[in-house]
PDB file of C-alpha atoms in Angstrom:
ATOM      1  CA  MET Q   1      14.316  12.739   3.773  1.00  0.00           C
ATOM      2  CA  GLU Q   2      12.247  13.801   0.811  1.00  0.00           C
ATOM      3  CA  LEU Q   3       9.074  12.313  -0.682  1.00  0.00           C
ATOM      4  CA  LYS Q   4       8.671  12.493  -4.454  1.00  0.00           C
ATOM      5  CA  TRP Q   5       5.907  11.317  -6.787  1.00  0.00           C
ATOM      6  CA  THR Q   6       6.861   9.225  -9.775  1.00  0.00           C
ATOM      7  CA  ASN Q   7       5.606   6.185 -11.705  1.00  0.00           C
ATOM      8  CA  ALA Q   8       6.306   2.454 -11.825  1.00  0.00           C
ATOM      9  CA  ARG Q   9       9.027   2.935 -14.457  1.00  0.00           C
ATOM     10  CA  ASP Q  10      11.221   4.811 -11.976  1.00  0.00           C
ATOM     11  CA  ARG Q  11      14.523   2.982 -11.424  1.00  0.00           C
ATOM     12  CA  GLY Q  12      14.478   3.621  -7.667  1.00  0.00           C
ATOM     13  CA  PHE Q  13      11.004   2.130  -7.379  1.00  0.00           C
ATOM     14  CA  ILE Q  14      11.979  -0.871  -9.507  1.00  0.00           C
ATOM     15  CA  ASP Q  15      14.983  -1.531  -7.246  1.00  0.00           C
ATOM     16  CA  LEU Q  16      12.946  -1.305  -4.023  1.00  0.00           C
ATOM     17  CA  ALA Q  17      10.172  -3.472  -5.509  1.00  0.00           C
ATOM     18  CA  ALA Q  18      12.792  -6.110  -6.396  1.00  0.00           C
ATOM     19  CA  ARG Q  19      13.956  -6.120  -2.760  1.00  0.00           C
ATOM     20  CA  LEU Q  20      10.331  -6.499  -1.672  1.00  0.00           C
ATOM     21  CA  ASP Q  21       9.875  -9.436  -4.050  1.00  0.00           C
ATOM     22  CA  SER Q  22      12.996 -11.136  -2.657  1.00  0.00           C
ATOM     23  CA  HIS Q  23      11.662 -10.697   0.878  1.00  0.00           C
ATOM     24  CA  LEU Q  24       8.211 -12.066  -0.027  1.00  0.00           C
ATOM     25  CA  ASP Q  25       9.715 -14.993  -1.915  1.00  0.00           C
ATOM     26  CA  ALA Q  26      11.865 -15.921   1.095  1.00  0.00           C
ATOM     27  CA  LEU Q  27       8.828 -15.670   3.379  1.00  0.00           C
ATOM     28  CA  SER Q  28       6.577 -17.929   1.298  1.00  0.00           C
ATOM     29  CA  PRO Q  29       7.729 -18.959  -2.184  1.00  0.00           C
ATOM     30  CA  ALA Q  30       4.432 -20.630  -3.135  1.00  0.00           C
ATOM     31  CA  GLN Q  31       2.264 -17.715  -1.998  1.00  0.00           C
ATOM     32  CA  HIS Q  32       4.577 -15.201  -3.663  1.00  0.00           C
ATOM     33  CA  ALA Q  33       4.369 -17.113  -6.937  1.00  0.00           C
ATOM     34  CA  LEU Q  34       0.550 -16.918  -6.799  1.00  0.00           C
ATOM     35  CA  CYS Q  35       0.463 -13.206  -5.993  1.00  0.00           C
ATOM     36  CA  ALA Q  36       3.402 -11.953  -8.088  1.00  0.00           C
ATOM     37  CA  PRO Q  37       1.432 -11.508 -11.339  1.00  0.00           C
ATOM     38  CA  HIS Q  38      -1.004  -9.227  -9.500  1.00  0.00           C
ATOM     39  CA  ASN Q  39       1.809  -7.039  -8.199  1.00  0.00           C
ATOM     40  CA  LEU Q  40       2.847  -5.869 -11.647  1.00  0.00           C
ATOM     41  CA  LEU Q  41       2.019  -2.206 -12.156  1.00  0.00           C
ATOM     42  CA  ASP Q  42       1.618  -0.366 -15.402  1.00  0.00           C
ATOM     43  CA  GLY Q  43       3.875   2.621 -15.874  1.00  0.00           C
ATOM     44  CA  ASP Q  44       1.112   5.048 -14.996  1.00  0.00           C
ATOM     45  CA  ALA Q  45       0.627   3.833 -11.414  1.00  0.00           C
ATOM     46  CA  LEU Q  46       1.140   6.627  -8.891  1.00  0.00           C
ATOM     47  CA  VAL Q  47       4.287   5.893  -6.889  1.00  0.00           C
ATOM     48  CA  ALA Q  48       5.491   7.636  -3.732  1.00  0.00           C
ATOM     49  CA  LEU Q  49       9.231   7.322  -3.099  1.00  0.00           C
ATOM     50  CA  ILE Q  50      11.098   8.574  -0.057  1.00  0.00           C
ATOM     51  CA  PHE Q  51      14.735   9.467  -0.618  1.00  0.00           C
ATOM     52  CA  ASP Q  52      17.565   9.791   1.877  1.00  0.00           C
ATOM     53  CA  ASN Q  53      20.569  11.651   0.451  1.00  0.00           C
ATOM     54  CA  GLY Q  54      19.400  10.868  -3.073  1.00  0.00           C
ATOM     55  CA  GLN Q  55      18.859   7.154  -2.445  1.00  0.00           C
ATOM     56  CA  PRO Q  56      15.349   5.645  -2.521  1.00  0.00           C
ATOM     57  CA  VAL Q  57      14.611   4.057   0.858  1.00  0.00           C
ATOM     58  CA  ALA Q  58      10.814   3.618   0.982  1.00  0.00           C
ATOM     59  CA  CYS Q  59       8.004   3.246  -1.519  1.00  0.00           C
ATOM     60  CA  GLY Q  60       4.352   2.585  -2.078  1.00  0.00           C
ATOM     61  CA  ALA Q  61       2.033   2.755  -5.052  1.00  0.00           C
ATOM     62  CA  LEU Q  62      -1.572   3.595  -5.772  1.00  0.00           C
ATOM     63  CA  ARG Q  63      -3.436   1.730  -8.490  1.00  0.00           C
ATOM     64  CA  LEU Q  64      -6.755   3.321  -9.465  1.00  0.00           C
ATOM     65  CA  LEU Q  65      -9.311   0.529  -9.832  1.00  0.00           C
ATOM     66  CA  GLY Q  66     -12.303   2.615 -10.882  1.00  0.00           C
ATOM     67  CA  ASP Q  67     -15.586   2.997  -9.007  1.00  0.00           C
ATOM     68  CA  HIS Q  68     -13.813   5.496  -6.696  1.00  0.00           C
ATOM     69  CA  THR Q  69     -11.530   2.773  -5.324  1.00  0.00           C
ATOM     70  CA  GLY Q  70      -7.757   2.806  -5.081  1.00  0.00           C
ATOM     71  CA  GLU Q  71      -5.518  -0.146  -4.300  1.00  0.00           C
ATOM     72  CA  LEU Q  72      -2.325   0.238  -2.298  1.00  0.00           C
ATOM     73  CA  LYS Q  73       0.554  -1.759  -3.747  1.00  0.00           C
ATOM     74  CA  ARG Q  74       4.265  -2.389  -3.236  1.00  0.00           C
ATOM     75  CA  MET Q  75       4.710  -0.912   0.238  1.00  0.00           C
ATOM     76  CA  PHE Q  76       8.331  -1.362   1.270  1.00  0.00           C
ATOM     77  CA  VAL Q  77      10.937   0.267   3.483  1.00  0.00           C
ATOM     78  CA  HIS Q  78      14.616  -0.614   3.099  1.00  0.00           C
ATOM     79  CA  PRO Q  79      15.601  -2.652   6.197  1.00  0.00           C
ATOM     80  CA  ALA Q  80      18.225  -0.093   7.277  1.00  0.00           C
ATOM     81  CA  PHE Q  81      15.534   2.604   7.472  1.00  0.00           C
ATOM     82  CA  ARG Q  82      12.774   0.734   9.300  1.00  0.00           C
ATOM     83  CA  GLY Q  83      11.446   2.007  12.604  1.00  0.00           C
ATOM     84  CA  HIS Q  84      11.515   5.691  11.626  1.00  0.00           C
ATOM     85  CA  GLY Q  85       7.908   6.147  10.501  1.00  0.00           C
ATOM     86  CA  LEU Q  86       8.629   6.051   6.776  1.00  0.00           C
ATOM     87  CA  ALA Q  87       5.940   3.474   5.979  1.00  0.00           C
ATOM     88  CA  ARG Q  88       3.389   5.616   7.821  1.00  0.00           C
ATOM     89  CA  GLU Q  89       4.574   8.672   5.861  1.00  0.00           C
ATOM     90  CA  VAL Q  90       4.178   6.810   2.564  1.00  0.00           C
ATOM     91  CA  LEU Q  91       0.706   5.639   3.631  1.00  0.00           C
ATOM     92  CA  ARG Q  92      -0.364   9.200   4.513  1.00  0.00           C
ATOM     93  CA  ALA Q  93       0.863  10.467   1.152  1.00  0.00           C
ATOM     94  CA  LEU Q  94      -0.879   7.674  -0.760  1.00  0.00           C
ATOM     95  CA  GLU Q  95      -4.149   8.235   1.092  1.00  0.00           C
ATOM     96  CA  ALA Q  96      -4.056  11.987   0.426  1.00  0.00           C
ATOM     97  CA  ARG Q  97      -3.292  11.362  -3.246  1.00  0.00           C
ATOM     98  CA  ALA Q  98      -6.116   8.813  -3.466  1.00  0.00           C
ATOM     99  CA  VAL Q  99      -8.584  11.401  -2.167  1.00  0.00           C
ATOM    100  CA  THR Q 100      -7.244  13.940  -4.686  1.00  0.00           C
ATOM    101  CA  GLU Q 101      -7.777  11.353  -7.430  1.00  0.00           C
ATOM    102  CA  GLY Q 102     -11.420  10.899  -6.365  1.00  0.00           C
ATOM    103  CA  CYS Q 103     -11.131   7.700  -4.347  1.00  0.00           C
ATOM    104  CA  ARG Q 104     -13.596   7.051  -1.553  1.00  0.00           C
ATOM    105  CA  MET Q 105     -12.214   3.633  -0.627  1.00  0.00           C
ATOM    106  CA  LEU Q 106      -8.722   2.199  -0.369  1.00  0.00           C
ATOM    107  CA  VAL Q 107      -8.080  -1.538  -0.460  1.00  0.00           C
ATOM    108  CA  LEU Q 108      -4.963  -3.642  -0.135  1.00  0.00           C
ATOM    109  CA  GLU Q 109      -3.829  -7.246  -0.015  1.00  0.00           C
ATOM    110  CA  THR Q 110      -1.048  -8.473   2.221  1.00  0.00           C
ATOM    111  CA  SER Q 111       0.252 -11.593   3.895  1.00  0.00           C
ATOM    112  CA  PRO Q 112      -1.041 -12.251   7.417  1.00  0.00           C
ATOM    113  CA  ALA Q 113       2.565 -13.234   8.208  1.00  0.00           C
ATOM    114  CA  LEU Q 114       3.682  -9.619   7.719  1.00  0.00           C
ATOM    115  CA  SER Q 115       2.598  -8.693  11.242  1.00  0.00           C
ATOM    116  CA  ALA Q 116       4.312  -5.287  11.316  1.00  0.00           C
ATOM    117  CA  ALA Q 117       2.560  -4.289   8.085  1.00  0.00           C
ATOM    118  CA  VAL Q 118      -0.811  -5.565   9.304  1.00  0.00           C
ATOM    119  CA  SER Q 119      -0.380  -3.638  12.574  1.00  0.00           C
ATOM    120  CA  LEU Q 120       0.483  -0.468  10.670  1.00  0.00           C
ATOM    121  CA  TYR Q 121      -2.537  -0.796   8.397  1.00  0.00           C
ATOM    122  CA  ARG Q 122      -4.838  -1.389  11.379  1.00  0.00           C
ATOM    123  CA  SER Q 123      -3.368   1.618  13.203  1.00  0.00           C
ATOM    124  CA  VAL Q 124      -4.400   3.947  10.368  1.00  0.00           C
ATOM    125  CA  GLY Q 125      -7.921   2.570  10.074  1.00  0.00           C
ATOM    126  CA  PHE Q 126      -7.749  -0.366   7.674  1.00  0.00           C
ATOM    127  CA  ARG Q 127      -9.988  -3.301   8.561  1.00  0.00           C
ATOM    128  CA  PRO Q 128     -10.295  -6.818   7.088  1.00  0.00           C
ATOM    129  CA  ILE Q 129     -12.617  -7.059   4.084  1.00  0.00           C
ATOM    130  CA  ASP Q 130     -13.728  -9.867   1.791  1.00  0.00           C
ATOM    131  CA  HIS Q 131     -11.126 -10.914  -0.736  1.00  0.00           C
ATOM    132  CA  TYR Q 132     -11.492  -8.943  -3.945  1.00  0.00           C
ATOM    133  CA  GLY Q 133     -10.492  -9.334  -7.577  1.00  0.00           C
ATOM    134  CA  PRO Q 134      -7.635 -11.750  -8.176  1.00  0.00           C
ATOM    135  CA  TYR Q 135      -7.193 -12.479  -4.469  1.00  0.00           C
ATOM    136  CA  ARG Q 136     -10.462 -14.400  -4.098  1.00  0.00           C
ATOM    137  CA  GLY Q 137      -9.681 -17.853  -2.759  1.00  0.00           C
ATOM    138  CA  MET Q 138      -6.103 -16.984  -1.782  1.00  0.00           C
ATOM    139  CA  ASN Q 139      -4.668 -17.409   1.696  1.00  0.00           C
ATOM    140  CA  THR Q 140      -3.993 -13.685   2.083  1.00  0.00           C
ATOM    141  CA  LEU Q 141      -5.454 -10.801   4.051  1.00  0.00           C
ATOM    142  CA  CYS Q 142      -7.431  -8.098   2.257  1.00  0.00           C
ATOM    143  CA  MET Q 143      -8.112  -4.840   4.055  1.00  0.00           C
ATOM    144  CA  GLY Q 144     -10.061  -1.698   3.262  1.00  0.00           C
ATOM    145  CA  LYS Q 145     -10.644   1.824   4.510  1.00  0.00           C
ATOM    146  CA  ALA Q 146     -13.061   4.608   3.597  1.00  0.00           C
ATOM    147  CA  VAL Q 147     -11.236   7.849   2.744  1.00  0.00           C
ATOM    148  CA  GLY Q 148     -12.154  11.455   2.078  1.00  0.00           C
ATOM    149  CA  GLU Q 149     -15.741  12.503   2.682  1.00  0.00           C
ATOM    150  CA  ASP Q 150     -16.846   8.869   3.021  1.00  0.00           C
ATOM    151  CA  ALA Q 151     -14.418   8.414   5.922  1.00  0.00           C
ATOM    152  CA  ALA Q 152     -15.802  11.486   7.707  1.00  0.00           C
ATOM    153  CA  THR Q 153     -19.374  10.272   7.199  1.00  0.00           C
ATOM    154  CA  ALA Q 154     -18.548   6.764   8.447  1.00  0.00           C
ATOM    155  CA  SER Q 155     -16.787   8.234  11.474  1.00  0.00           C
ATOM    156  CA  LEU Q 156     -19.780  10.400  12.390  1.00  0.00           C
ATOM    157  CA  GLN Q 157     -22.240   7.541  11.892  1.00  0.00           C
ATOM    158  CA  THR Q 158     -20.340   5.287  14.275  1.00  0.00           C
ATOM    159  CA  GLY Q 159     -19.693   8.005  16.833  1.00  0.00           C
ATOM    160  CA  ARG Q 160     -15.929   8.010  16.292  1.00  0.00           C
ATOM    161  CA  GLY Q 161     -15.958  11.541  14.895  1.00  0.00           C
ATOM    162  CA  GLN Q 162     -17.080  13.160  18.156  1.00  0.00           C
TER     163      GLN Q 162
END
């Protein structure tokens, strides 16, 4: 397995994102139709792809929102490769890249019905936040997490860093 950085124009990312869209559409066509326009990424989005024998099998993207905030997008692991920690590996890479890019906060939007994804996000420190941007008023779950120096400060202030 190998992780590579690319952009949203990468064919492997486009193929995995299409599989993700099919999955989300099957889960909730109406909700997917509402959220789909907000899932489009410009070509400069930072994309992490994991390859197995040259084939892309997992992905995630980082959209820089400004104000030291990054948004995680398009997290997906090919069904045949689930259960091997690849989503966690993509998350770690995206968080490290976000810190390198100057982010102090990461946010994401997901469906509450994606229980495995929600559990993963919680396990790495994401917590529910108010809906932001285009997701205000939607029946989705928004989550956030302080990263970098802000995460260390928050951890010390709450006693979790001891």
